[in-house]
One Martini backbone bead per residue (centre of mass of N, CA, C, O) as a GRO file, in nm:
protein
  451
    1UNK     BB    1   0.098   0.032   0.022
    2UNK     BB    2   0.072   0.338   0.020
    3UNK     BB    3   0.143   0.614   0.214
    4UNK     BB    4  -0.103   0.748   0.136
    5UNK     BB    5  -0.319   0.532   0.185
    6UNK     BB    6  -0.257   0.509   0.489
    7UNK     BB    7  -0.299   0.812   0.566
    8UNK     BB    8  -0.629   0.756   0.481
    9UNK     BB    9  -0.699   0.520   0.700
   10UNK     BB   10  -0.833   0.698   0.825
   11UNK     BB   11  -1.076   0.839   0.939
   12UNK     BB   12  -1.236   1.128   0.821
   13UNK     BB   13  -1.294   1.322   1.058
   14UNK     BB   14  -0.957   1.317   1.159
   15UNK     BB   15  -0.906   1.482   0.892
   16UNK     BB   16  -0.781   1.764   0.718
   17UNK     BB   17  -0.877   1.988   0.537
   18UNK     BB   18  -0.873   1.966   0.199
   19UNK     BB   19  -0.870   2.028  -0.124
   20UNK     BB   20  -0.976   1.866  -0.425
   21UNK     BB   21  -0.695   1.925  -0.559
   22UNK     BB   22  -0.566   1.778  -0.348
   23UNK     BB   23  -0.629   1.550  -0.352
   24UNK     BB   24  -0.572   1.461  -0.647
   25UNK     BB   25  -0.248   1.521  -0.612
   26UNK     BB   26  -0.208   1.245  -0.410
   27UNK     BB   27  -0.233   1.038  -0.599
   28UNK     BB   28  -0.229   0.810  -0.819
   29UNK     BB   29  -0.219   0.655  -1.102
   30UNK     BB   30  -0.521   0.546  -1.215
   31UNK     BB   31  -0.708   0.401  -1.443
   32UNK     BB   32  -0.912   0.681  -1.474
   33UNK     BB   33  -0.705   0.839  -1.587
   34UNK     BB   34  -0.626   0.608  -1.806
   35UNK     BB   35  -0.925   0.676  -1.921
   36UNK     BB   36  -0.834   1.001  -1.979
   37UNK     BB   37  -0.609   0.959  -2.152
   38UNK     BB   38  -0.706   0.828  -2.347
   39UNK     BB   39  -0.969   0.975  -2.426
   40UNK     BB   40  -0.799   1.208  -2.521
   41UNK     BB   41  -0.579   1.084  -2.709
   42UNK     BB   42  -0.772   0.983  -2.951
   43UNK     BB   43  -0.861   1.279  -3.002
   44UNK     BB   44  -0.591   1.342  -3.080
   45UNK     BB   45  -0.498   1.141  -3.307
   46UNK     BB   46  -0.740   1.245  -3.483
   47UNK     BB   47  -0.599   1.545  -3.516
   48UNK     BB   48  -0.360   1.410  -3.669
   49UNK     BB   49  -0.472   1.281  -3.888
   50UNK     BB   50  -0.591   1.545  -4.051
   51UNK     BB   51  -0.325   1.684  -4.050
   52UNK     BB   52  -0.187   1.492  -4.222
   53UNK     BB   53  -0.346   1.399  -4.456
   54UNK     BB   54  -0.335   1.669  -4.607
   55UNK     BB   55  -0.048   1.623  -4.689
   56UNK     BB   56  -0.123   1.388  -4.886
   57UNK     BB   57  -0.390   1.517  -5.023
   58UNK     BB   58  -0.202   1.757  -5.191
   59UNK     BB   59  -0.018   1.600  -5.338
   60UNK     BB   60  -0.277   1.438  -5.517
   61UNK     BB   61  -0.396   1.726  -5.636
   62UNK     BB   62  -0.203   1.861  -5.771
   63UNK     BB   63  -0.234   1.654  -6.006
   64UNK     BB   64  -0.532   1.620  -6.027
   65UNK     BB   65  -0.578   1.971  -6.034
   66UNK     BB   66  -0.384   2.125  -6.096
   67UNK     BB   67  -0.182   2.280  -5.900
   68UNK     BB   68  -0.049   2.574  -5.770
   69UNK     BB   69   0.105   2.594  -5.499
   70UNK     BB   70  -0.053   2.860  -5.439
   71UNK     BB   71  -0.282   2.704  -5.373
   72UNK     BB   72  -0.170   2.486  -5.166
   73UNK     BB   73  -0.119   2.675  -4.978
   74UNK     BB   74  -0.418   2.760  -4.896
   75UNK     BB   75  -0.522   2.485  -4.816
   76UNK     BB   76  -0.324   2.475  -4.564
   77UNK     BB   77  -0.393   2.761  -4.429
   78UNK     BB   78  -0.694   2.768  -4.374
   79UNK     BB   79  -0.701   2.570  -4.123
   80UNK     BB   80  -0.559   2.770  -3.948
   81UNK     BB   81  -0.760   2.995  -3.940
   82UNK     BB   82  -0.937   2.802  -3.809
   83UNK     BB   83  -0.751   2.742  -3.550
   84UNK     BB   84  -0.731   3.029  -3.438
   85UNK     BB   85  -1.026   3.074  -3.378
   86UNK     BB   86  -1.059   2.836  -3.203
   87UNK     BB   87  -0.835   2.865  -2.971
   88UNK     BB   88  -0.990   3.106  -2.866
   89UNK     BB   89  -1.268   3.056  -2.811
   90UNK     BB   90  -1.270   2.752  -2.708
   91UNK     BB   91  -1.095   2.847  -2.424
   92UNK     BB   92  -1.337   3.065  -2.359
   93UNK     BB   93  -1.555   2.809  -2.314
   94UNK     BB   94  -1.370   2.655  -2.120
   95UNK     BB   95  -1.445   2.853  -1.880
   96UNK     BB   96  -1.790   2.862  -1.933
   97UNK     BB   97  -1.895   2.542  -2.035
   98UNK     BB   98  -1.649   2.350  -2.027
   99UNK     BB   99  -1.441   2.092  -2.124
  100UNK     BB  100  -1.637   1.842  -2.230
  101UNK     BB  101  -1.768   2.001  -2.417
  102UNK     BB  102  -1.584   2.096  -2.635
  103UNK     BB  103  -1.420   1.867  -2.708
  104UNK     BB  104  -1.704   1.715  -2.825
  105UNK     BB  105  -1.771   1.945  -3.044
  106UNK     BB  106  -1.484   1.972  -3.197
  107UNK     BB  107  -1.497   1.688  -3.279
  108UNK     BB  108  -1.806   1.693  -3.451
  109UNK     BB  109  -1.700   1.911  -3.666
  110UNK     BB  110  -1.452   1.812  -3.777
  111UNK     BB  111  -1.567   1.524  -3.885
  112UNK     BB  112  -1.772   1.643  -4.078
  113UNK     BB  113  -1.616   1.824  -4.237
  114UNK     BB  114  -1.411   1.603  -4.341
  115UNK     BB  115  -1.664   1.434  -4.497
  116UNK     BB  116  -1.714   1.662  -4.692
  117UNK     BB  117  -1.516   1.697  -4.841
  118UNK     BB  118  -1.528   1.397  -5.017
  119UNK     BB  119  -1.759   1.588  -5.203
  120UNK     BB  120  -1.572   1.763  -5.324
  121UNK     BB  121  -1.529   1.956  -5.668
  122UNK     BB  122  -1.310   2.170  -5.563
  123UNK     BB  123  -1.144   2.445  -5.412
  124UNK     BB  124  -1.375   2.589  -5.258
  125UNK     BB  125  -1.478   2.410  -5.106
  126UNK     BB  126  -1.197   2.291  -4.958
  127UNK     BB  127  -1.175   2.537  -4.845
  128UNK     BB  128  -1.434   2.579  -4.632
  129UNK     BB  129  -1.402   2.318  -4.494
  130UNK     BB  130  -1.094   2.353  -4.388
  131UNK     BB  131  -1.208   2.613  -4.233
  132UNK     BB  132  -1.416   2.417  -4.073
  133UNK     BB  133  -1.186   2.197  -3.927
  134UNK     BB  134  -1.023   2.425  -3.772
  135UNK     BB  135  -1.181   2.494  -3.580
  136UNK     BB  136  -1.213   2.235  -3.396
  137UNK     BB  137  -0.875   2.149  -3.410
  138UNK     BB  138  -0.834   2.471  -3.216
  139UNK     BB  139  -1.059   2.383  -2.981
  140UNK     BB  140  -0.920   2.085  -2.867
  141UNK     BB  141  -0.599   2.078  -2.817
  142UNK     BB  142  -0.603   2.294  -2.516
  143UNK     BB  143  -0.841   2.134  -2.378
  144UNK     BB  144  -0.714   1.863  -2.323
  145UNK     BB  145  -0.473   1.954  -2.161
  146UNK     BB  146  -0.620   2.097  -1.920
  147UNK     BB  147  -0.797   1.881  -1.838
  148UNK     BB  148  -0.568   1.627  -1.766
  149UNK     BB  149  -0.387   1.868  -1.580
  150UNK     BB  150  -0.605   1.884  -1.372
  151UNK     BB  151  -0.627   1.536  -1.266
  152UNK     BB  152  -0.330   1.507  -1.290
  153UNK     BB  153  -0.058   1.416  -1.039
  154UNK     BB  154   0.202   1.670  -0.915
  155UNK     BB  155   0.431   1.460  -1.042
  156UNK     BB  156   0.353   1.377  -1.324
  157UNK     BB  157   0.192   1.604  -1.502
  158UNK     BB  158   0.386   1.635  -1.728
  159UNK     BB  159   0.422   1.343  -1.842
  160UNK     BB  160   0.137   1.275  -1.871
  161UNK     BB  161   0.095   1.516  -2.118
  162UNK     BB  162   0.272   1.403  -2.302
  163UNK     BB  163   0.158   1.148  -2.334
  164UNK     BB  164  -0.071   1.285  -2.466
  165UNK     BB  165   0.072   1.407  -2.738
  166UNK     BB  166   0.215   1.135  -2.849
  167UNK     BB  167  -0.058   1.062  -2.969
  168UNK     BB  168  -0.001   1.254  -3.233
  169UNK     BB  169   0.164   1.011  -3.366
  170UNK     BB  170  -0.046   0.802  -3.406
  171UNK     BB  171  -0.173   0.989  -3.634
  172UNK     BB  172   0.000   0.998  -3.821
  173UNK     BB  173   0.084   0.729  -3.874
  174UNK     BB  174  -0.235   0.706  -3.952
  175UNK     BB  175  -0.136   0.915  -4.216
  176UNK     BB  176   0.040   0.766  -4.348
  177UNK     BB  177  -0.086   0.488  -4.418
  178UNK     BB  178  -0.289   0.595  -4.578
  179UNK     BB  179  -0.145   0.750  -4.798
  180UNK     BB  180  -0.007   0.480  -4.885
  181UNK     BB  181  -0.266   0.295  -4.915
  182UNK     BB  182  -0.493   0.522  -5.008
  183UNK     BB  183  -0.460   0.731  -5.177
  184UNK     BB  184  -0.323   0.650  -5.485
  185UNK     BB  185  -0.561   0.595  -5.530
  186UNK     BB  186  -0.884   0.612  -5.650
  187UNK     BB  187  -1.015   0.795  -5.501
  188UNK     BB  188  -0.870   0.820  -5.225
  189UNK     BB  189  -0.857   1.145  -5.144
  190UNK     BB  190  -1.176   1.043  -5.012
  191UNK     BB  191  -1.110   0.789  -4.835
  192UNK     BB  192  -0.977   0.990  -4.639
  193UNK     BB  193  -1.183   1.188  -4.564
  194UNK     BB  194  -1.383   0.960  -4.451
  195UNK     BB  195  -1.206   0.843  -4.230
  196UNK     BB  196  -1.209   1.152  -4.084
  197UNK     BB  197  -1.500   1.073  -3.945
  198UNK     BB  198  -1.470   0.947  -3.692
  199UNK     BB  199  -1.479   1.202  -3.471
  200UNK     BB  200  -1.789   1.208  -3.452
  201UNK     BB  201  -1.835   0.938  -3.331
  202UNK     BB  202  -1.629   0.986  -3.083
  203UNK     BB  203  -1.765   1.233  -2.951
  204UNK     BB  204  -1.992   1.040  -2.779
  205UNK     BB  205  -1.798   0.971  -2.582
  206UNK     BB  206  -1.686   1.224  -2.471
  207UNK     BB  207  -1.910   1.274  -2.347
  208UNK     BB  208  -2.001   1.028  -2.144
  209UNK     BB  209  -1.678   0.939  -2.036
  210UNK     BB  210  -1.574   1.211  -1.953
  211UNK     BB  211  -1.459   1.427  -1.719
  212UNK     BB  212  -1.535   1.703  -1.527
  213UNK     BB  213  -1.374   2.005  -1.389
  214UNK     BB  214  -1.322   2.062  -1.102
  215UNK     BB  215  -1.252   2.331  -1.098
  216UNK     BB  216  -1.497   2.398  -1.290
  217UNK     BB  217  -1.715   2.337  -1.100
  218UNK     BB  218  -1.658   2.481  -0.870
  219UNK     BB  219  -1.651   2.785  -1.015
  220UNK     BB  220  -1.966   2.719  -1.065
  221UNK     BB  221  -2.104   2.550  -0.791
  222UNK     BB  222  -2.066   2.225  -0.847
  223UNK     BB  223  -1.996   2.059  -0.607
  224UNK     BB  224  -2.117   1.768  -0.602
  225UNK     BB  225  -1.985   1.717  -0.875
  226UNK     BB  226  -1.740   1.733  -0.795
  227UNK     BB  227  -1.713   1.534  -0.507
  228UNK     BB  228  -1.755   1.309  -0.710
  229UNK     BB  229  -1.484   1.311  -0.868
  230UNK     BB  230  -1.325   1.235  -0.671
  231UNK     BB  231  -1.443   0.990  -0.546
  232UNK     BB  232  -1.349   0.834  -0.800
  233UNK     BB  233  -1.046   0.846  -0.767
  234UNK     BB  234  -1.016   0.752  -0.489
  235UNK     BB  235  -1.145   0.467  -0.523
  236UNK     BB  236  -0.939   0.379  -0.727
  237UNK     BB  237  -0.709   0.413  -0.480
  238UNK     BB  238  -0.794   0.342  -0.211
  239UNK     BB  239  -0.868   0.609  -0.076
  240UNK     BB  240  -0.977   0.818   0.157
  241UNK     BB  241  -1.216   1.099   0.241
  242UNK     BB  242  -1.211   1.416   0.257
  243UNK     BB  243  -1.277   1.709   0.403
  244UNK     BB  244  -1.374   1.988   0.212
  245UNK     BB  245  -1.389   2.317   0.172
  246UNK     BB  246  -1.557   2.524   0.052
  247UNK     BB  247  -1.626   2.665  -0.237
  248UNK     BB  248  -1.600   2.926  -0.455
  249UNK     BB  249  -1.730   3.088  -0.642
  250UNK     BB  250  -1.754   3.265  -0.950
  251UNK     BB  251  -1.913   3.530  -1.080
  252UNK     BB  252  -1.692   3.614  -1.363
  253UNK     BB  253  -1.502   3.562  -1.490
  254UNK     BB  254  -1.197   3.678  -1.688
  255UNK     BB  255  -1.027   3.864  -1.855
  256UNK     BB  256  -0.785   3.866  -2.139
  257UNK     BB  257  -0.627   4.079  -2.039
  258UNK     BB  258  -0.504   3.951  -1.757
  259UNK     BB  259  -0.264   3.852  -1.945
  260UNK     BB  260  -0.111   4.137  -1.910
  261UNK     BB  261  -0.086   4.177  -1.660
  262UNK     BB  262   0.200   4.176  -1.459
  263UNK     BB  263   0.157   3.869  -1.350
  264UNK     BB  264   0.175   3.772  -1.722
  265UNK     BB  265   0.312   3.894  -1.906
  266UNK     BB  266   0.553   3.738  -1.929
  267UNK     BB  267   0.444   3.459  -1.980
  268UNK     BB  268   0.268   3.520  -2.230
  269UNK     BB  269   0.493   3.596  -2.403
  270UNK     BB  270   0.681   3.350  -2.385
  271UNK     BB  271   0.439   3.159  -2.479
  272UNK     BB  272   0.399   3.296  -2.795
  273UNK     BB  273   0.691   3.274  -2.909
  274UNK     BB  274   0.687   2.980  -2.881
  275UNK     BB  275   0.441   2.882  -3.007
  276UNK     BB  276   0.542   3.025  -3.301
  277UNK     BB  277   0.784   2.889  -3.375
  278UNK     BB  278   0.682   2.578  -3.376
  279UNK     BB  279   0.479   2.613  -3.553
  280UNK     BB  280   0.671   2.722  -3.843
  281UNK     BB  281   0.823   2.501  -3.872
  282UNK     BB  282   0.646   2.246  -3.856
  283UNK     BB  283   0.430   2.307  -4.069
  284UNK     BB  284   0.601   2.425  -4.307
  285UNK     BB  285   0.745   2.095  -4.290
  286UNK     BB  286   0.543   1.896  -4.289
  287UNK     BB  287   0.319   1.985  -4.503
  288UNK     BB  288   0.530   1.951  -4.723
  289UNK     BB  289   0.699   1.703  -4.743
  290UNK     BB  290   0.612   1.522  -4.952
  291UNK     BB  291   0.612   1.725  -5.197
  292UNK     BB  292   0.891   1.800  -5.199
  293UNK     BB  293   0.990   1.474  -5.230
  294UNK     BB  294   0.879   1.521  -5.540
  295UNK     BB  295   1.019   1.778  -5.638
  296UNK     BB  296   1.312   1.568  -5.608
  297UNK     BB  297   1.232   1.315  -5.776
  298UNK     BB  298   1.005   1.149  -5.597
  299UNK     BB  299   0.768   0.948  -5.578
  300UNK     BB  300   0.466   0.905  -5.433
  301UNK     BB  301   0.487   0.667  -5.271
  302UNK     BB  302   0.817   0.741  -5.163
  303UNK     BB  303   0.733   1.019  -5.050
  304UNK     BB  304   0.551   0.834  -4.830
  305UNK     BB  305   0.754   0.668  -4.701
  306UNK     BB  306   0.949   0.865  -4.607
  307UNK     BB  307   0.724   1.005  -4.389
  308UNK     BB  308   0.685   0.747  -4.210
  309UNK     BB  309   0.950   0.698  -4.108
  310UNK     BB  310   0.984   0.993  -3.982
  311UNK     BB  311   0.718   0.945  -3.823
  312UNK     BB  312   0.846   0.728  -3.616
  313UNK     BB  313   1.037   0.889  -3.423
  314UNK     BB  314   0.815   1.047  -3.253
  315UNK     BB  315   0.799   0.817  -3.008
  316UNK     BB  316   1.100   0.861  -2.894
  317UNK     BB  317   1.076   1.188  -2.858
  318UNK     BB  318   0.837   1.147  -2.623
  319UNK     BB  319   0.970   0.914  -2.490
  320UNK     BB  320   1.224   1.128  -2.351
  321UNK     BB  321   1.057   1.375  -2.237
  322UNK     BB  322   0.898   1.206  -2.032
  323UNK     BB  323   1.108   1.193  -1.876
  324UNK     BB  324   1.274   1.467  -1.848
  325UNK     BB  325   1.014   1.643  -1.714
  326UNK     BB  326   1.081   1.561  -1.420
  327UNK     BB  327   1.374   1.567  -1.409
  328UNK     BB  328   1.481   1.866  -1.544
  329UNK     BB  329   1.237   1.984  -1.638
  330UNK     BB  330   1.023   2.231  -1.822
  331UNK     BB  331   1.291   2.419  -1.947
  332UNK     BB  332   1.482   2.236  -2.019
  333UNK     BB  333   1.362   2.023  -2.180
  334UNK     BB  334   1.258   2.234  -2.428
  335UNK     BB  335   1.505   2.378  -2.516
  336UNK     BB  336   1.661   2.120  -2.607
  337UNK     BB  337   1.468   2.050  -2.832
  338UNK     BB  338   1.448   2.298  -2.983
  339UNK     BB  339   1.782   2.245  -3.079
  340UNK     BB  340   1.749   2.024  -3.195
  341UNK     BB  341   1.556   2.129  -3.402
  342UNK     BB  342   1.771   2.342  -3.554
  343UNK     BB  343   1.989   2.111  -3.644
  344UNK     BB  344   1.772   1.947  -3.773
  345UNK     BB  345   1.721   2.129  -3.996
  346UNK     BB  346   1.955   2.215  -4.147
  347UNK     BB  347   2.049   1.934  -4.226
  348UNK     BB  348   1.809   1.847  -4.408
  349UNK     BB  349   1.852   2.095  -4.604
  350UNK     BB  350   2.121   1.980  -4.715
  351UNK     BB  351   2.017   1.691  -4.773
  352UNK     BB  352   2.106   1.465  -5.054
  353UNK     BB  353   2.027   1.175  -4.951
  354UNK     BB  354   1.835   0.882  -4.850
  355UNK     BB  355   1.977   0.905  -4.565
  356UNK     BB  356   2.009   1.191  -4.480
  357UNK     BB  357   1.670   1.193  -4.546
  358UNK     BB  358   1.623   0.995  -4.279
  359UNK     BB  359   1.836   1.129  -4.042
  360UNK     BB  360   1.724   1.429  -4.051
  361UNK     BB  361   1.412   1.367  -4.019
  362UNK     BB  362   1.422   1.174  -3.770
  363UNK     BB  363   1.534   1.398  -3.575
  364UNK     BB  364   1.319   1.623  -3.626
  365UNK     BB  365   1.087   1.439  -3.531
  366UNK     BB  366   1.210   1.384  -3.217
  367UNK     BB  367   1.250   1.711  -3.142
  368UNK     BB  368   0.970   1.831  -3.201
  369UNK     BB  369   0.780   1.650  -3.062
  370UNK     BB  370   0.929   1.686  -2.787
  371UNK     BB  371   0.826   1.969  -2.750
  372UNK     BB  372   0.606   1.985  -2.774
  373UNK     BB  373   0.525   1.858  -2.567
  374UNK     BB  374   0.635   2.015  -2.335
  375UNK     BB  375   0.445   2.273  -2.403
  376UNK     BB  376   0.172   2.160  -2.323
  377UNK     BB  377   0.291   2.148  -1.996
  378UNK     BB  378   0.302   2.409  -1.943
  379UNK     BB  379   0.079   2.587  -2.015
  380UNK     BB  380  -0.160   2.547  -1.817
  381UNK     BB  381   0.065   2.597  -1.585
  382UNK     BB  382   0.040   2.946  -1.610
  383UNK     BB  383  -0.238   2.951  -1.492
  384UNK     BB  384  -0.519   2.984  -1.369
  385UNK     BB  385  -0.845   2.836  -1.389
  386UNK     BB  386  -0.965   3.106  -1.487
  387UNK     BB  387  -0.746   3.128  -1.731
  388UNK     BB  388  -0.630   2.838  -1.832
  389UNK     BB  389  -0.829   2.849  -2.133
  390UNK     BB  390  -0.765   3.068  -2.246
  391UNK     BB  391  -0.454   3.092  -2.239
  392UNK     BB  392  -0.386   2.841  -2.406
  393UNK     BB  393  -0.610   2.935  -2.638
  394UNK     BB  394  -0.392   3.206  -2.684
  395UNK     BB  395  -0.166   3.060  -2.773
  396UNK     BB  396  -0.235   2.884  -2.999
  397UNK     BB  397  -0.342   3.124  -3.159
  398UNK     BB  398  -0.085   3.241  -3.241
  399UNK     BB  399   0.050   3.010  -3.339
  400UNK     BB  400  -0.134   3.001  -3.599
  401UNK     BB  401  -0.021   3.214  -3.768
  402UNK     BB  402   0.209   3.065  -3.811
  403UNK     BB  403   0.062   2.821  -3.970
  404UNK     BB  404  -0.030   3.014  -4.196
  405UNK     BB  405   0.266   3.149  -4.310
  406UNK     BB  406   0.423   2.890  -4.370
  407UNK     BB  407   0.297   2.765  -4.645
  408UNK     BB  408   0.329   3.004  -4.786
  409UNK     BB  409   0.636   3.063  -4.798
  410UNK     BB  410   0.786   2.797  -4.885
  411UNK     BB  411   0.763   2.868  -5.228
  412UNK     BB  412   0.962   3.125  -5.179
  413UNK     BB  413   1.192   3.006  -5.030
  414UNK     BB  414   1.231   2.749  -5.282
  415UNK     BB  415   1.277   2.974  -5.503
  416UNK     BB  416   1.529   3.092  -5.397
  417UNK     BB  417   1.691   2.867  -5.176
  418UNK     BB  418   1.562   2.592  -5.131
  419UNK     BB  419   1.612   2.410  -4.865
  420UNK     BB  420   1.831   2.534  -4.706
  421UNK     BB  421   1.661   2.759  -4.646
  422UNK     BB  422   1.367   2.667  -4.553
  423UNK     BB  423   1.532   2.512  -4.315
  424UNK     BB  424   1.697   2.771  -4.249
  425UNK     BB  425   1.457   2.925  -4.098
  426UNK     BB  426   1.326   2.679  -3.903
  427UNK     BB  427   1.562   2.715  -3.717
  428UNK     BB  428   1.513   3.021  -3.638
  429UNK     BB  429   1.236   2.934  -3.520
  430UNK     BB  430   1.364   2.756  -3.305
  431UNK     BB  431   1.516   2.957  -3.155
  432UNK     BB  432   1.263   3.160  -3.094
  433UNK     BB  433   1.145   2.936  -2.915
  434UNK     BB  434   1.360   2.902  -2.715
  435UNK     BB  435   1.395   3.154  -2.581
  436UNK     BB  436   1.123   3.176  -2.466
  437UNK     BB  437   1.140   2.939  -2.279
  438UNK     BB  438   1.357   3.075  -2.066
  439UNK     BB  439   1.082   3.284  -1.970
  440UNK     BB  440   0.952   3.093  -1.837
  441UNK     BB  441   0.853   2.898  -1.586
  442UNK     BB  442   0.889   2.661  -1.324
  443UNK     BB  443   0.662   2.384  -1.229
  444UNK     BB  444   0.744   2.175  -1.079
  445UNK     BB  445   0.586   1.999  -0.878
  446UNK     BB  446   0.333   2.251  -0.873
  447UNK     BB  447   0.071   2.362  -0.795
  448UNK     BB  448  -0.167   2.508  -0.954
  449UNK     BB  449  -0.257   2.704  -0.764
  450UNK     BB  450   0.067   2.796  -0.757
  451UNK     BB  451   0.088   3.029  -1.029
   0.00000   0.00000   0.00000
């Protein structure tokens, strides 16, 4: 039996009154979590599937529709412009109408309006449908992080995190499988946008069997369901249960202006740099990668091989970070990976053999998306509950900019001065987005209620 275990078996009477996030915060990990993590990463990975399956099917009607660069980079960027107003949006719903609830709306969203993708006739209608796919896939992202960040145990909430993100290389790694199998065929990029229909039928399970946030409970007066839902996490470890004191109910929001105010500037702009600059690398890079390796002469199937290749890479760079950020801490995790991913970003930019471009491509998939976890452990962790979701809403909404304006540039970048400029562009926002880290509050753990 655990220390908390044993502590906790004396009668509830004769325990000190703690709140309901310290009760959370003692538990270990249990099964609960475990299908809380499950749940929401399940939500992560087809978001990672839509984004990824993008980049494979820009590939295959560029050919099909004879698009020019320039149409290719449109239909990339529309669906960041739904990202960035879906994450301010998101942000703010999480924090007035709960995390449970937004979840699963905006994966009901993406999942619709991905499925109606595959019935485009053109470029036109492609493009609405893809801003509206922006809209829920940037309004889930922030809001999953939050969710699983307020319920995961004060020792581990950050490798928790990090393993939530992990998610999305599952999701990757299963949109480049479709890519590589099912894109090729005839009418395939139709059916893989059918495929990216899942997650609409996820919404139903997300709404029914994820937990709503205990904090935003308690901040809304819904005590009884707090304390229902903490007593499930107990039951759960077999800890016993204490009286938590009163919550105060919260009268109304705080306004999103708060994240400016003297006490958050500094996090905020920090958080902001990091966001911007991680966006525009890796979207950059990413959304065009099967692209670049067809106009360098490599076939759609094999410029497919080569990008599932290195999108395996993800998941040794997750579970690196997840280890690391309890031991280094979170400031210098981040910090590390993105150091690593501007150096993998400029040799990639050089590779000229498919050994080179396969091992300077798998450096920067395990160093990128180890950071991006990395990043998400953070966000959450730097406002108080009641700007929780706005806060990390709004960095991720900004990092969207840069995502929007990555894939644009792609195409000036490559006409001016190859991969190597491209892609030393790309190390250059790595390095931009590591600055910003350096300058975040290190909140290893420290209670979310004492950030």
């Amino acid at each position: 039996m655990s220390d908390e275990a044993r502590t906790e078996a004396a009668p509830e009477a004769t325990q000190p009154a703690v709140t309901r996030s310290e009760r959370l915060d003692r538990l270990p990990f249990t099964r609960l979590h475990g299908k809380l993590l499950g749940g929401s990463g399940i939500g992560w990975a087809l978001d990672a599937m839509d984004v990824g399956l993008i980049s494979f099917i820009l590939a295959a009607l560029a050919t099909e529709w004879n698009l020019s660069q320039a149409q290719v980079s449109w239909v990339a960027s529309v669906g960041f412009v739904g990202m960035a107003i879906g994450a301010s949006v998101g942000g703010l719903l999480a924090d007035r109408i709960g995390r449970r609830q937004v979840f699963a709306l905006t994966l009901l969203v993406y999942g619709l309006a991905t499925g109606a993708s595959a019935l485009a006739g053109g470029l036109a209608a492609l493009i609405v449908l893809r801003f509206i796919v922006g809209l829920g896939l940037g309004s889930e992202l922030p809001v999953a992080s939050t969710l699983v960040s307020e319920y995961a145990p004060r020792k581990i909430r950050g490798r928790v995190v990090v393993i939530l993100e992990a998610f999305w290389a599952v999701g990757w790694i299963a949109a480049a499988l479709i890519g590589y199998f099912v894109v090729p065929l005839e009418n395939g990029w139709r059916w893989a946008f059918l495929i990216g229909m899942v997650p609409a039928a996820y919404a139903l399970v997300v709404r029914r069997a994820l937990p709503e946030s205990v904090r935003f409970l308690e901040r809304k007066g819904r005590t009884d369901e707090a304390e229902t839902a903490v007593r499930r996490f107990e039951e759960a470890a077999g800890v016993a249960a204490v009286p938590s004191p009163p919550a105060e109910p919260e009268p109304a929001p705080p306004h999103w202006r708060e994240l400016w105010t003297a006490r958050f500037r500094r996090r905020t702009l920090a958080l902001w740099v990091a966001w911007f600059g991680v966006n525009f690398a890796y979207y950059g890079a990413f959304i065009w990668l099967p692209s670049l390796l067809v106009a360098q002469g490599f076939t759609l199937v094999k410029s497919f091989e080569y990008t599932l290749i290195i999108t395996l890479a993800q998941i040794p760079g997750y579970a690196l970070a997840a280890f690391l950020i309890e031991k280094w801490g979170r400031r210098a995790t981040l910090a590390t990976f993105l150091a690593g991913s501007a150096v993998a970003a400029v040799l990639f930019g050089q590779a000229d053999t498919v050994a080179g471009i396969i091992a300077a491509g798998m450096a920067l998939s395990a160093f990128n998306l180890g950071a991006w976890g990395a990043l998400y452990a953070v966000t959450p962790e730097v406002y108080p509950t009641a700007l929780r979701g706005t806060g990390a809403g709004a960095a991720a909404a900004f990092g969207r900019i840069a995502s929007i304006v990555a894939p644009l540039c792609v195409p000036v970048l490559i006409a001016t001065g190859g991969s190597p400029l491209a892609f030393g562009v790309f190390g250059v926002a790595f390095v931009v987005a590591m600055v910003g880290s350096l300058f975040l509050p290190d909140l290893t753990g420290v209670a979310l209620e004492e950030t």
